[in-house]
Amino acid sequence: MNVTVEKKPRLTTSAMIASIAAEGQRVKAAPFGHALVELAKERPDLVGMSADLSKYTDLHIFAQAHPERFYQMGMAEQLLLAAAGGMAKTGLMPFATSYAVFATRRAYDFIHQVICEEDLNVKICAALPGLTTGYGPSHQATEDIAMMRGIPGLTIVDPCDALDIEQAVPAIAAHQGPVYMRLLRGNVPLVLDEYDYQFELGKAKRLRDGKDVLIIASGIMTMRALETSDALAKDQVEVAVLHVPTIKPLDETTILQEASKSGRLVIVAENHSVIGGLGEAVASLLLRSSVTPAFRQIALPDAFLDAGALPTLHDRYGISTSVMASKIKSWL
Amino acid sequence: MHTASNLNPLAEHAYHIRRYALQMGEIQGQGYIGQALGYADVLATAYCHAMQFKAADPDWQQRDRFLLSHGHYAIAHYAALIEAGIIPAEELETYGCDDSRLPMSGMAAYTPGMEISGGSLGQGLAIGVGIALGLRHQNNPAFVYNSMSDGELDEGATWEAAMSAAHYSLSNLICLVDINNQQADGHSSKILSFEPLADKWQAFGWHVQRVNGNDLAAVKQAFDTARHLEAAQPRVILCDTLMGKGVPFLEQRDKNHFIRVDAAEWQQAIAILDAAFNSGAQA
Ligand SMILES: Cc1ncc(C[n+]2csc(CCOP(=O)(O)OP(=O)(O)O)c2C)c(N)n1
Ligand SMILES: [Mg+2]
């Protein structure tokens, strides 16, 4: 076979390595796993469960420390969540892990009926949220928050970085009732330690003030919002950043307070579909409250996303810092 | 690539499939190569012996359907599609690259010959039931081959579909299970025990064969039996395979969902494969 093909530059996909940390960024390894090991000291009711993804959700750290408190359920997400509900009915507090796509899409009715309808104390911790893998729609959880927001009584947490996760783990354990937490795994960026920040369940926190633009963000988009704010500062655009790690229940008071400050363009940035996530939650809150600043959404399109390298895809779908910065400038 | 006429032609096809898979693995420096090497003999038998298709017309109505339920085995499936002439060999250069037709996980819209998007595991057999029913409904004589991994035995949907296939006496449905005793968190037998597996499928109403999936003669025989069976029931071939098969240093490496392969080792593996094939061809 002597066919010569034109060689395109190869951009290898970050499909499975899926650390969202940029080159040279400060990181912390497996913050979720280590936080659970810490928590286990005070909470004898804590058990870990996974659907053949303990190694890929950092739960293996806990499983190694407490093998007798870890239950491998096999690659059976419906079983995982129904059994977690069953365990909770006996008084235990299961932390159940899988990827966000499988926990939500595959096991939705089990979360809805078994766990939430009875208000059971299950913590569902789901890795690869939004667009954090280039593996294609089967692994890209672009609508998990929309699905989970539809379930009454379910608390939803979308942490930004390693510090957020470390602090969120004991906080969601202290809350009696079901929680869905998006998980960052492996080498997780460390960002929020540079701010006067403490995770509080149900509270939004202003990380930075600015007079021109307010970005309301959750998850990794808070990190992007801070980077965008730095980038735009060079153009004399002042960008405030409000971090909203708890998507439900929403901290309406703080969001209304910030959005009411006149003259600022309000942008909601989320690592999620434009449909049914933080953006729409904030939009309806503002309208209901007759607070109507200029408003934009930075979010993933309502589409099945491509497979490919993460940096390519973040640019393509507008959630990279550079694309965010240029979009915001065009809106001013 | 070498050819030799005095060898079982399927062995030559399997060798080519392994070699293509290694070439793709080298391009990305990663990929499910242990699985691809282990499953190459089954794929060679499916594509180069058992299945009816037209390479130039992948949408031919009468084609047998091969469903890659375990979408992460795409690297293996692409190698087989290349060997079958459905994808040009020069395209393997693009494996896993942006805007390639060969993404890391198999998806129907991307690749000719890829019937389903299979990465969310445990869906293929249920889709297979639907396709088998649809074909039968329309008097289309084609067979459906649902290919799945042993991890997919954990999913409830697999067993719902197994029960349905027997209920509908789907004799046009053949299920292939790659039993490599490996899942994401460890050995399948440690994750969720599924033995005695042949008894389970039998109890669900299936015709069952269990073979060494790296013994080409046995695999070929099993495919023939499954296809020509008279009984009005679905058929399953349980294939016990060895991850890394054909490259001894990978066969022996610590088993893992991802077998570690260092940058220099891809070419070494190809060289070993070539040498083994050449000496086999001369013997
Ligand atoms: C429904 C679903 N749950 C979880 C996963 C994540 N996952 C990808 S491969 C894999 C292991 C499944 O076992 P198997 O396919 O036998 O693994 P292999 O032989 O390739 O190591 C898991 C859990 C998935 N892709 N789909
Ligand atoms: Mg397996």
JSON list of N, CA, C and O and ligand atoms in Angstrom, two decimals, chain A residues 51-53 75 77 98-99 102 106 139, chain B residues 32 35 70 72-73 119-121 149-152 155 180 182-184 188 243 256-257, ligand 1:
[
{"chain": "A", "resi": 51, "resn": "ALA", "atom": "N", "xyz": [-19.84, 1.84, 40.68]},
{"chain": "A", "resi": 51, "resn": "ALA", "atom": "CA", "xyz": [-20.25, 0.95, 39.59]},
{"chain": "A", "resi": 51, "resn": "ALA", "atom": "C", "xyz": [-19.07, 0.78, 38.64]},
{"chain": "A", "resi": 51, "resn": "ALA", "atom": "O", "xyz": [-19.04, 1.34, 37.56]},
{"chain": "A", "resi": 52, "resn": "ASP", "atom": "N", "xyz": [-18.07, 0.02, 39.09]},
{"chain": "A", "resi": 52, "resn": "ASP", "atom": "CA", "xyz": [-16.88, -0.27, 38.29]},
{"chain": "A", "resi": 52, "resn": "ASP", "atom": "C", "xyz": [-16.13, 0.99, 37.88]},
{"chain": "A", "resi": 52, "resn": "ASP", "atom": "O", "xyz": [-15.49, 1.02, 36.84]},
{"chain": "A", "resi": 53, "resn": "LEU", "atom": "N", "xyz": [-16.22, 2.03, 38.68]},
{"chain": "A", "resi": 53, "resn": "LEU", "atom": "CA", "xyz": [-15.46, 3.25, 38.37]},
{"chain": "A", "resi": 53, "resn": "LEU", "atom": "C", "xyz": [-14.85, 3.85, 39.62]},
{"chain": "A", "resi": 53, "resn": "LEU", "atom": "O", "xyz": [-14.69, 5.07, 39.71]},
{"chain": "A", "resi": 75, "resn": "MET", "atom": "N", "xyz": [-20.52, -2.88, 37.04]},
{"chain": "A", "resi": 75, "resn": "MET", "atom": "CA", "xyz": [-20.97, -1.84, 36.11]},
{"chain": "A", "resi": 75, "resn": "MET", "atom": "C", "xyz": [-22.49, -1.95, 35.95]},
{"chain": "A", "resi": 75, "resn": "MET", "atom": "O", "xyz": [-23.00, -2.46, 34.95]},
{"chain": "A", "resi": 77, "resn": "GLU", "atom": "N", "xyz": [-25.36, 0.69, 37.05]},
{"chain": "A", "resi": 77, "resn": "GLU", "atom": "CA", "xyz": [-25.63, 1.98, 37.69]},
{"chain": "A", "resi": 77, "resn": "GLU", "atom": "C", "xyz": [-27.01, 2.00, 38.34]},
{"chain": "A", "resi": 77, "resn": "GLU", "atom": "O", "xyz": [-27.21, 2.68, 39.36]},
{"chain": "A", "resi": 98, "resn": "SER", "atom": "N", "xyz": [-19.96, 7.24, 40.03]},
{"chain": "A", "resi": 98, "resn": "SER", "atom": "CA", "xyz": [-19.88, 6.76, 38.65]},
{"chain": "A", "resi": 98, "resn": "SER", "atom": "C", "xyz": [-19.49, 7.97, 37.81]},
{"chain": "A", "resi": 98, "resn": "SER", "atom": "O", "xyz": [-19.08, 9.01, 38.36]},
{"chain": "A", "resi": 99, "resn": "TYR", "atom": "N", "xyz": [-19.60, 7.85, 36.49]},
{"chain": "A", "resi": 99, "resn": "TYR", "atom": "CA", "xyz": [-19.49, 9.04, 35.66]},
{"chain": "A", "resi": 99, "resn": "TYR", "atom": "C", "xyz": [-20.85, 9.73, 35.64]},
{"chain": "A", "resi": 99, "resn": "TYR", "atom": "O", "xyz": [-21.90, 9.08, 35.78]},
{"chain": "A", "resi": 102, "resn": "PHE", "atom": "N", "xyz": [-23.61, 8.31, 33.33]},
{"chain": "A", "resi": 102, "resn": "PHE", "atom": "CA", "xyz": [-24.24, 7.02, 33.66]},
{"chain": "A", "resi": 102, "resn": "PHE", "atom": "C", "xyz": [-25.08, 7.13, 34.93]},
{"chain": "A", "resi": 102, "resn": "PHE", "atom": "O", "xyz": [-26.16, 6.55, 35.02]},
{"chain": "A", "resi": 106, "resn": "ARG", "atom": "N", "xyz": [-28.54, 6.83, 32.97]},
{"chain": "A", "resi": 106, "resn": "ARG", "atom": "CA", "xyz": [-28.88, 5.41, 33.06]},
{"chain": "A", "resi": 106, "resn": "ARG", "atom": "C", "xyz": [-29.76, 5.14, 34.27]},
{"chain": "A", "resi": 106, "resn": "ARG", "atom": "O", "xyz": [-30.61, 4.26, 34.25]},
{"chain": "A", "resi": 139, "resn": "HIS", "atom": "N", "xyz": [-19.99, 10.00, 26.88]},
{"chain": "A", "resi": 139, "resn": "HIS", "atom": "CA", "xyz": [-19.30, 10.33, 28.13]},
{"chain": "A", "resi": 139, "resn": "HIS", "atom": "C", "xyz": [-19.40, 11.81, 28.50]},
{"chain": "A", "resi": 139, "resn": "HIS", "atom": "O", "xyz": [-18.86, 12.21, 29.52]},
{"chain": "B", "resi": 32, "resn": "TYR", "atom": "N", "xyz": [-7.18, 1.13, 23.67]},
{"chain": "B", "resi": 32, "resn": "TYR", "atom": "CA", "xyz": [-7.46, -0.15, 24.32]},
{"chain": "B", "resi": 32, "resn": "TYR", "atom": "C", "xyz": [-6.78, -1.28, 23.54]},
{"chain": "B", "resi": 32, "resn": "TYR", "atom": "O", "xyz": [-7.45, -2.12, 22.94]},
{"chain": "B", "resi": 35, "resn": "GLN", "atom": "N", "xyz": [-7.22, -5.07, 24.72]},
{"chain": "B", "resi": 35, "resn": "GLN", "atom": "CA", "xyz": [-8.50, -5.61, 24.27]},
{"chain": "B", "resi": 35, "resn": "GLN", "atom": "C", "xyz": [-8.45, -5.94, 22.78]},
{"chain": "B", "resi": 35, "resn": "GLN", "atom": "O", "xyz": [-8.93, -7.00, 22.34]},
{"chain": "B", "resi": 70, "resn": "HIS", "atom": "N", "xyz": [-19.63, -2.51, 22.97]},
{"chain": "B", "resi": 70, "resn": "HIS", "atom": "CA", "xyz": [-18.51, -2.00, 23.77]},
{"chain": "B", "resi": 70, "resn": "HIS", "atom": "C", "xyz": [-17.73, -0.98, 22.92]},
{"chain": "B", "resi": 70, "resn": "HIS", "atom": "O", "xyz": [-16.66, -1.29, 22.39]},
{"chain": "B", "resi": 72, "resn": "HIS", "atom": "N", "xyz": [-15.77, 1.29, 23.38]},
{"chain": "B", "resi": 72, "resn": "HIS", "atom": "CA", "xyz": [-14.35, 1.58, 23.62]},
{"chain": "B", "resi": 72, "resn": "HIS", "atom": "C", "xyz": [-13.43, 0.63, 22.87]},
{"chain": "B", "resi": 72, "resn": "HIS", "atom": "O", "xyz": [-12.24, 0.90, 22.75]},
{"chain": "B", "resi": 73, "resn": "TYR", "atom": "N", "xyz": [-13.97, -0.47, 22.31]},
{"chain": "B", "resi": 73, "resn": "TYR", "atom": "CA", "xyz": [-13.16, -1.36, 21.48]},
{"chain": "B", "resi": 73, "resn": "TYR", "atom": "C", "xyz": [-13.05, -0.83, 20.04]},
{"chain": "B", "resi": 73, "resn": "TYR", "atom": "O", "xyz": [-12.69, -1.57, 19.13]},
{"chain": "B", "resi": 119, "resn": "GLY", "atom": "N", "xyz": [-20.77, 3.51, 23.24]},
{"chain": "B", "resi": 119, "resn": "GLY", "atom": "CA", "xyz": [-19.92, 3.76, 24.42]},
{"chain": "B", "resi": 119, "resn": "GLY", "atom": "C", "xyz": [-20.60, 3.66, 25.76]},
{"chain": "B", "resi": 119, "resn": "GLY", "atom": "O", "xyz": [-19.97, 3.39, 26.78]},
{"chain": "B", "resi": 120, "resn": "SER", "atom": "N", "xyz": [-21.91, 3.91, 25.79]},
{"chain": "B", "resi": 120, "resn": "SER", "atom": "CA", "xyz": [-22.63, 3.72, 27.05]},
{"chain": "B", "resi": 120, "resn": "SER", "atom": "C", "xyz": [-22.97, 2.24, 27.11]},
{"chain": "B", "resi": 120, "resn": "SER", "atom": "O", "xyz": [-23.83, 1.74, 26.41]},
{"chain": "B", "resi": 121, "resn": "LEU", "atom": "N", "xyz": [-22.23, 1.53, 27.96]},
{"chain": "B", "resi": 121, "resn": "LEU", "atom": "CA", "xyz": [-22.17, 0.07, 27.85]},
{"chain": "B", "resi": 121, "resn": "LEU", "atom": "C", "xyz": [-23.46, -0.60, 28.28]},
{"chain": "B", "resi": 121, "resn": "LEU", "atom": "O", "xyz": [-24.20, -0.10, 29.13]},
{"chain": "B", "resi": 149, "resn": "SER", "atom": "N", "xyz": [-18.64, -6.79, 25.72]},
{"chain": "B", "resi": 149, "resn": "SER", "atom": "CA", "xyz": [-17.56, -7.14, 26.63]},
{"chain": "B", "resi": 149, "resn": "SER", "atom": "C", "xyz": [-18.13, -7.86, 27.86]},
{"chain": "B", "resi": 149, "resn": "SER", "atom": "O", "xyz": [-19.33, -7.82, 28.11]},
{"chain": "B", "resi": 150, "resn": "ASP", "atom": "N", "xyz": [-17.25, -8.46, 28.63]},
{"chain": "B", "resi": 150, "resn": "ASP", "atom": "CA", "xyz": [-17.74, -9.17, 29.82]},
{"chain": "B", "resi": 150, "resn": "ASP", "atom": "C", "xyz": [-18.25, -8.19, 30.89]},
{"chain": "B", "resi": 150, "resn": "ASP", "atom": "O", "xyz": [-19.15, -8.52, 31.65]},
{"chain": "B", "resi": 151, "resn": "GLY", "atom": "N", "xyz": [-17.71, -6.97, 30.90]},
{"chain": "B", "resi": 151, "resn": "GLY", "atom": "CA", "xyz": [-18.23, -5.98, 31.84]},
{"chain": "B", "resi": 151, "resn": "GLY", "atom": "C", "xyz": [-19.70, -5.68, 31.58]},
{"chain": "B", "resi": 151, "resn": "GLY", "atom": "O", "xyz": [-20.46, -5.40, 32.52]},
{"chain": "B", "resi": 152, "resn": "GLU", "atom": "N", "xyz": [-20.10, -5.79, 30.34]},
{"chain": "B", "resi": 152, "resn": "GLU", "atom": "CA", "xyz": [-21.50, -5.49, 30.00]},
{"chain": "B", "resi": 152, "resn": "GLU", "atom": "C", "xyz": [-22.47, -6.54, 30.52]},
{"chain": "B", "resi": 152, "resn": "GLU", "atom": "O", "xyz": [-23.69, -6.31, 30.52]},
{"chain": "B", "resi": 155, "resn": "GLU", "atom": "N", "xyz": [-24.68, -5.20, 33.41]},
{"chain": "B", "resi": 155, "resn": "GLU", "atom": "CA", "xyz": [-25.81, -4.29, 33.22]},
{"chain": "B", "resi": 155, "resn": "GLU", "atom": "C", "xyz": [-27.13, -5.05, 33.12]},
{"chain": "B", "resi": 155, "resn": "GLU", "atom": "O", "xyz": [-27.25, -6.01, 32.35]},
{"chain": "B", "resi": 180, "resn": "ASN", "atom": "N", "xyz": [-12.58, -11.36, 28.76]},
{"chain": "B", "resi": 180, "resn": "ASN", "atom": "CA", "xyz": [-11.15, -11.15, 29.00]},
{"chain": "B", "resi": 180, "resn": "ASN", "atom": "C", "xyz": [-10.88, -11.02, 30.49]},
{"chain": "B", "resi": 180, "resn": "ASN", "atom": "O", "xyz": [-9.76, -10.72, 30.90]},
{"chain": "B", "resi": 182, "resn": "GLN", "atom": "N", "xyz": [-11.60, -8.73, 32.50]},
{"chain": "B", "resi": 182, "resn": "GLN", "atom": "CA", "xyz": [-11.09, -7.41, 32.85]},
{"chain": "B", "resi": 182, "resn": "GLN", "atom": "C", "xyz": [-12.21, -6.39, 32.77]},
{"chain": "B", "resi": 182, "resn": "GLN", "atom": "O", "xyz": [-13.03, -6.43, 31.85]},
{"chain": "B", "resi": 183, "resn": "GLN", "atom": "N", "xyz": [-12.25, -5.51, 33.76]},
{"chain": "B", "resi": 183, "resn": "GLN", "atom": "CA", "xyz": [-13.15, -4.35, 33.74]},
{"chain": "B", "resi": 183, "resn": "GLN", "atom": "C", "xyz": [-12.35, -3.14, 34.21]},
{"chain": "B", "resi": 183, "resn": "GLN", "atom": "O", "xyz": [-11.14, -3.25, 34.43]},
{"chain": "B", "resi": 184, "resn": "ALA", "atom": "N", "xyz": [-13.03, -2.02, 34.40]},
{"chain": "B", "resi": 184, "resn": "ALA", "atom": "CA", "xyz": [-12.32, -0.79, 34.75]},
{"chain": "B", "resi": 184, "resn": "ALA", "atom": "C", "xyz": [-11.64, -0.89, 36.12]},
{"chain": "B", "resi": 184, "resn": "ALA", "atom": "O", "xyz": [-10.50, -0.47, 36.29]},
{"chain": "B", "resi": 188, "resn": "SER", "atom": "N", "xyz": [-12.85, -9.06, 36.18]},
{"chain": "B", "resi": 188, "resn": "SER", "atom": "CA", "xyz": [-14.31, -9.18, 36.17]},
{"chain": "B", "resi": 188, "resn": "SER", "atom": "C", "xyz": [-14.81, -10.10, 37.28]},
{"chain": "B", "resi": 188, "resn": "SER", "atom": "O", "xyz": [-15.82, -9.82, 37.92]},
{"chain": "B", "resi": 243, "resn": "MET", "atom": "N", "xyz": [-5.90, -10.85, 27.00]},
{"chain": "B", "resi": 243, "resn": "MET", "atom": "CA", "xyz": [-5.54, -9.48, 26.64]},
{"chain": "B", "resi": 243, "resn": "MET", "atom": "C", "xyz": [-4.09, -9.44, 26.18]},
{"chain": "B", "resi": 243, "resn": "MET", "atom": "O", "xyz": [-3.23, -10.11, 26.75]},
{"chain": "B", "resi": 256, "resn": "ASN", "atom": "N", "xyz": [-4.79, -4.75, 33.22]},
{"chain": "B", "resi": 256, "resn": "ASN", "atom": "CA", "xyz": [-5.40, -3.50, 33.60]},
{"chain": "B", "resi": 256, "resn": "ASN", "atom": "C", "xyz": [-6.37, -3.13, 32.50]},
{"chain": "B", "resi": 256, "resn": "ASN", "atom": "O", "xyz": [-6.21, -3.55, 31.36]},
{"chain": "B", "resi": 257, "resn": "HIS", "atom": "N", "xyz": [-7.36, -2.31, 32.83]},
{"chain": "B", "resi": 257, "resn": "HIS", "atom": "CA", "xyz": [-8.30, -1.81, 31.82]},
{"chain": "B", "resi": 257, "resn": "HIS", "atom": "C", "xyz": [-7.50, -1.13, 30.70]},
{"chain": "B", "resi": 257, "resn": "HIS", "atom": "O", "xyz": [-7.75, -1.32, 29.52]},
{"chain": "C", "resi": 1, "resn": "LIG", "atom": "C1", "xyz": [-23.00, 2.27, 31.22]},
{"chain": "C", "resi": 1, "resn": "LIG", "atom": "C2", "xyz": [-21.54, 2.47, 31.42]},
{"chain": "C", "resi": 1, "resn": "LIG", "atom": "N1", "xyz": [-21.05, 2.47, 32.67]},
{"chain": "C", "resi": 1, "resn": "LIG", "atom": "C3", "xyz": [-19.73, 2.67, 32.87]},
{"chain": "C", "resi": 1, "resn": "LIG", "atom": "C4", "xyz": [-18.88, 2.89, 31.82]},
{"chain": "C", "resi": 1, "resn": "LIG", "atom": "C5", "xyz": [-17.41, 3.21, 32.06]},
{"chain": "C", "resi": 1, "resn": "LIG", "atom": "N2", "xyz": [-16.59, 2.10, 31.61]},
{"chain": "C", "resi": 1, "resn": "LIG", "atom": "C6", "xyz": [-15.94, 2.11, 30.42]},
{"chain": "C", "resi": 1, "resn": "LIG", "atom": "S1", "xyz": [-15.16, 0.68, 30.08]},
{"chain": "C", "resi": 1, "resn": "LIG", "atom": "C7", "xyz": [-15.66, 0.02, 31.57]},
{"chain": "C", "resi": 1, "resn": "LIG", "atom": "C8", "xyz": [-15.28, -1.39, 31.92]},
{"chain": "C", "resi": 1, "resn": "LIG", "atom": "C9", "xyz": [-16.33, -2.34, 31.48]},
{"chain": "C", "resi": 1, "resn": "LIG", "atom": "O1", "xyz": [-15.86, -3.64, 31.37]},
{"chain": "C", "resi": 1, "resn": "LIG", "atom": "P1", "xyz": [-15.22, -4.20, 30.02]},
{"chain": "C", "resi": 1, "resn": "LIG", "atom": "O2", "xyz": [-15.85, -3.55, 28.88]},
{"chain": "C", "resi": 1, "resn": "LIG", "atom": "O3", "xyz": [-15.24, -5.68, 30.09]},
{"chain": "C", "resi": 1, "resn": "LIG", "atom": "O4", "xyz": [-13.75, -3.66, 30.20]},
{"chain": "C", "resi": 1, "resn": "LIG", "atom": "P2", "xyz": [-12.38, -4.08, 29.46]},
{"chain": "C", "resi": 1, "resn": "LIG", "atom": "O5", "xyz": [-12.44, -5.53, 29.14]},
{"chain": "C", "resi": 1, "resn": "LIG", "atom": "O6", "xyz": [-12.26, -3.25, 28.24]},
{"chain": "C", "resi": 1, "resn": "LIG", "atom": "O7", "xyz": [-11.30, -3.76, 30.46]},
{"chain": "C", "resi": 1, "resn": "LIG", "atom": "C10", "xyz": [-16.40, 0.92, 32.29]},
{"chain": "C", "resi": 1, "resn": "LIG", "atom": "C11", "xyz": [-16.97, 0.67, 33.63]},
{"chain": "C", "resi": 1, "resn": "LIG", "atom": "C12", "xyz": [-19.44, 2.91, 30.53]},
{"chain": "C", "resi": 1, "resn": "LIG", "atom": "N3", "xyz": [-18.69, 3.16, 29.44]},
{"chain": "C", "resi": 1, "resn": "LIG", "atom": "N4", "xyz": [-20.76, 2.68, 30.36]}
]
